[in-house]
Amino acid sequence: EKYLSENAYLNYSMYVIMDRALPFIGDGLKPVQRRIVYAMSELGLNASAKFKKSARTVGDVLGKYHPHGDIACYVAMVLMAQPFSYRYPLVDGQGNWGAPDDPKSFAAMRYTESRLSKYSELLLSELGQGTADWVPNFDGTLQEPKMLPARLPNILL
């Protein structure tokens, strides 16, 4: 019985590392990052769109694609908006998104606004052209891309 529980724990640990903690080589994104970018594109938040409250994006991500903690989702979004965390930020943020000397000093999601950066649009530009595999979301009511058809090697940038 001890062997079974150890094996189950090891299997779960490997699943978490491989499926959630490491970026996927195809598009360079972790699942939560991919879901944030995709949800923002579904909300019409492209680089030329009007900014929208970050809480709206986080709510869509949680409700439709990623039923985990709202703070963890927002922190992932914050990192994608910080130019000192990403060489090419995926999210264009308005408001307090932290500072290089204190990256965790960002404002709550109800105070910040966001939209996709121009760089993100390179990850999404070929999405509707049959270039991505689609999988059901967590409750089977929607489809989400398994990976984004990145035109650039995002994992290297």
CSV table of C-alpha atoms in Angstrom, one decimal:
chain,number,residue,atom,x,y,z
A,1,GLU,CA,0.0,0.0,0.0
A,2,LYS,CA,2.9,2.4,0.7
A,3,TYR,CA,4.2,1.7,-2.8
A,4,LEU,CA,0.9,2.6,-4.3
A,5,SER,CA,0.6,5.9,-2.5
A,6,GLU,CA,4.2,6.8,-3.2
A,7,ASN,CA,3.7,6.0,-6.9
A,8,ALA,CA,0.4,8.0,-7.0
A,9,TYR,CA,2.2,11.0,-5.5
A,10,LEU,CA,5.1,10.7,-7.9
A,11,ASN,CA,2.7,10.4,-10.9
A,12,TYR,CA,0.7,13.5,-9.7
A,13,SER,CA,3.9,15.4,-9.1
A,14,MET,CA,5.2,14.7,-12.6
A,15,TYR,CA,1.8,15.7,-14.1
A,16,VAL,CA,1.9,19.0,-12.3
A,17,ILE,CA,5.5,19.7,-13.4
A,18,MET,CA,5.0,18.6,-17.0
A,19,ASP,CA,1.5,20.0,-17.5
A,20,ARG,CA,1.4,23.2,-15.4
A,21,ALA,CA,4.8,24.3,-14.2
A,22,LEU,CA,6.8,24.1,-17.4
A,23,PRO,CA,6.0,26.0,-20.5
A,24,PHE,CA,5.0,24.0,-23.5
A,25,ILE,CA,7.7,24.0,-26.2
A,26,GLY,CA,5.2,24.6,-29.0
A,27,ASP,CA,4.1,28.1,-28.0
A,28,GLY,CA,6.3,28.8,-24.9
A,29,LEU,CA,3.4,29.2,-22.6
A,30,LYS,CA,2.1,27.6,-19.4
A,31,PRO,CA,-1.6,26.6,-19.5
A,32,VAL,CA,-2.7,29.6,-17.4
A,33,GLN,CA,-0.7,32.0,-19.6
A,34,ARG,CA,-2.2,30.4,-22.8
A,35,ARG,CA,-5.7,30.7,-21.3
A,36,ILE,CA,-5.2,34.3,-20.3
A,37,VAL,CA,-4.1,35.2,-23.8
A,38,TYR,CA,-6.9,33.3,-25.4
A,39,ALA,CA,-9.6,34.6,-23.1
A,40,MET,CA,-8.4,38.2,-23.7
A,41,SER,CA,-8.5,37.6,-27.5
A,42,GLU,CA,-12.1,36.2,-27.1
A,43,LEU,CA,-13.0,39.4,-25.2
A,44,GLY,CA,-11.7,41.4,-28.1
A,45,LEU,CA,-8.9,42.9,-26.1
A,46,ASN,CA,-6.4,43.2,-29.0
A,47,ALA,CA,-3.6,45.8,-28.9
A,48,SER,CA,-5.7,48.5,-30.4
A,49,ALA,CA,-8.8,47.9,-28.2
A,50,LYS,CA,-9.9,49.9,-25.2
A,51,PHE,CA,-8.5,48.7,-21.9
A,52,LYS,CA,-10.8,46.6,-19.8
A,53,LYS,CA,-10.6,45.8,-16.1
A,54,SER,CA,-8.3,43.0,-15.3
A,55,ALA,CA,-10.9,41.5,-13.0
A,56,ARG,CA,-13.1,40.9,-16.1
A,57,THR,CA,-10.3,38.9,-17.8
A,58,VAL,CA,-9.5,36.9,-14.7
A,59,GLY,CA,-13.2,36.1,-14.2
A,60,ASP,CA,-13.5,34.9,-17.8
A,61,VAL,CA,-10.3,32.7,-17.5
A,62,LEU,CA,-11.6,31.1,-14.2
A,63,GLY,CA,-15.1,30.7,-15.4
A,64,LYS,CA,-14.4,29.3,-18.8
A,65,TYR,CA,-11.0,27.7,-18.9
A,66,HIS,CA,-9.0,27.6,-15.7
A,67,PRO,CA,-11.0,26.8,-12.5
A,68,HIS,CA,-8.2,27.6,-10.0
A,69,GLY,CA,-7.4,30.4,-7.7
A,70,ASP,CA,-8.1,34.0,-8.8
A,71,ILE,CA,-5.0,35.4,-7.2
A,72,ALA,CA,-2.7,32.8,-8.9
A,73,CYS,CA,-4.3,33.6,-12.3
A,74,TYR,CA,-3.9,37.4,-11.7
A,75,VAL,CA,-0.3,37.0,-10.7
A,76,ALA,CA,0.4,35.1,-13.9
A,77,MET,CA,-1.3,38.0,-15.8
A,78,VAL,CA,0.8,40.6,-13.8
A,79,LEU,CA,4.0,38.9,-14.8
A,80,MET,CA,3.0,38.9,-18.4
A,81,ALA,CA,2.4,42.7,-18.2
A,82,GLN,CA,5.7,43.6,-16.5
A,83,PRO,CA,8.3,44.7,-19.0
A,84,PHE,CA,11.0,43.9,-16.4
A,85,SER,CA,9.7,40.3,-16.0
A,86,TYR,CA,9.2,39.5,-19.7
A,87,ARG,CA,11.5,40.7,-22.5
A,88,TYR,CA,8.3,41.0,-24.7
A,89,PRO,CA,5.3,41.4,-22.4
A,90,LEU,CA,2.2,39.6,-23.6
A,91,VAL,CA,-0.2,41.9,-21.8
A,92,ASP,CA,-0.4,45.7,-22.1
A,93,GLY,CA,-1.3,47.0,-18.7
A,94,GLN,CA,-2.6,50.3,-17.4
A,95,GLY,CA,-2.3,51.1,-13.7
A,96,ASN,CA,0.1,49.9,-11.1
A,97,TRP,CA,1.6,46.6,-12.3
A,98,GLY,CA,4.6,46.7,-9.9
A,99,ALA,CA,8.1,48.1,-10.1
A,100,PRO,CA,11.4,46.6,-11.0
A,101,ASP,CA,12.7,47.0,-7.4
A,102,ASP,CA,9.4,45.6,-6.0
A,103,PRO,CA,7.6,43.4,-8.6
A,104,LYS,CA,5.0,42.3,-6.1
A,105,SER,CA,3.8,45.8,-5.4
A,106,PHE,CA,1.1,45.6,-8.1
A,107,ALA,CA,-2.4,46.9,-7.4
A,108,ALA,CA,-5.4,44.6,-7.0
A,109,MET,CA,-7.1,43.4,-10.2
A,110,ARG,CA,-10.1,45.7,-9.7
A,111,TYR,CA,-7.8,48.7,-10.1
A,112,THR,CA,-5.8,47.7,-13.1
A,113,GLU,CA,-6.8,47.5,-16.8
A,114,SER,CA,-5.3,45.5,-19.6
A,115,ARG,CA,-5.4,44.4,-23.2
A,116,LEU,CA,-3.1,42.2,-25.3
A,117,SER,CA,0.2,43.6,-26.5
A,118,LYS,CA,1.1,43.7,-30.2
A,119,TYR,CA,3.5,40.8,-29.5
A,120,SER,CA,0.7,38.6,-28.3
A,121,GLU,CA,-1.1,39.0,-31.6
A,122,LEU,CA,1.8,37.1,-33.2
A,123,LEU,CA,0.8,34.1,-31.0
A,124,LEU,CA,-2.8,34.4,-32.1
A,125,SER,CA,-2.7,35.6,-35.7
A,126,GLU,CA,-3.1,32.1,-37.3
A,127,LEU,CA,-5.5,30.6,-34.6
A,128,GLY,CA,-8.6,30.5,-36.8
A,129,GLN,CA,-6.7,28.9,-39.8
A,130,GLY,CA,-6.7,25.3,-38.7
A,131,THR,CA,-3.2,25.5,-37.2
A,132,ALA,CA,-4.1,24.6,-33.6
A,133,ASP,CA,-5.6,21.5,-32.1
A,134,TRP,CA,-8.6,22.2,-29.9
A,135,VAL,CA,-9.6,20.4,-26.6
A,136,PRO,CA,-12.6,20.7,-24.4
A,137,ASN,CA,-12.4,23.0,-21.4
A,138,PHE,CA,-12.6,21.6,-17.9
A,139,ASP,CA,-16.4,21.1,-17.9
A,140,GLY,CA,-16.7,20.2,-21.6
A,141,THR,CA,-18.9,23.2,-22.6
A,142,LEU,CA,-16.3,25.1,-24.6
A,143,GLN,CA,-13.2,24.4,-26.7
A,144,GLU,CA,-9.8,25.9,-26.1
A,145,PRO,CA,-6.6,25.7,-28.1
A,146,LYS,CA,-4.1,23.0,-26.9
A,147,MET,CA,-1.4,25.4,-27.9
A,148,LEU,CA,-1.2,28.7,-29.8
A,149,PRO,CA,0.2,28.8,-33.3
A,150,ALA,CA,3.1,31.0,-32.4
A,151,ARG,CA,4.8,32.7,-35.4
A,152,LEU,CA,7.9,33.3,-33.2
A,153,PRO,CA,9.8,30.9,-31.0
A,154,ASN,CA,8.3,32.4,-27.8
A,155,ILE,CA,10.1,30.1,-25.5
A,156,LEU,CA,13.4,31.4,-26.7
A,157,LEU,CA,12.4,35.0,-26.4
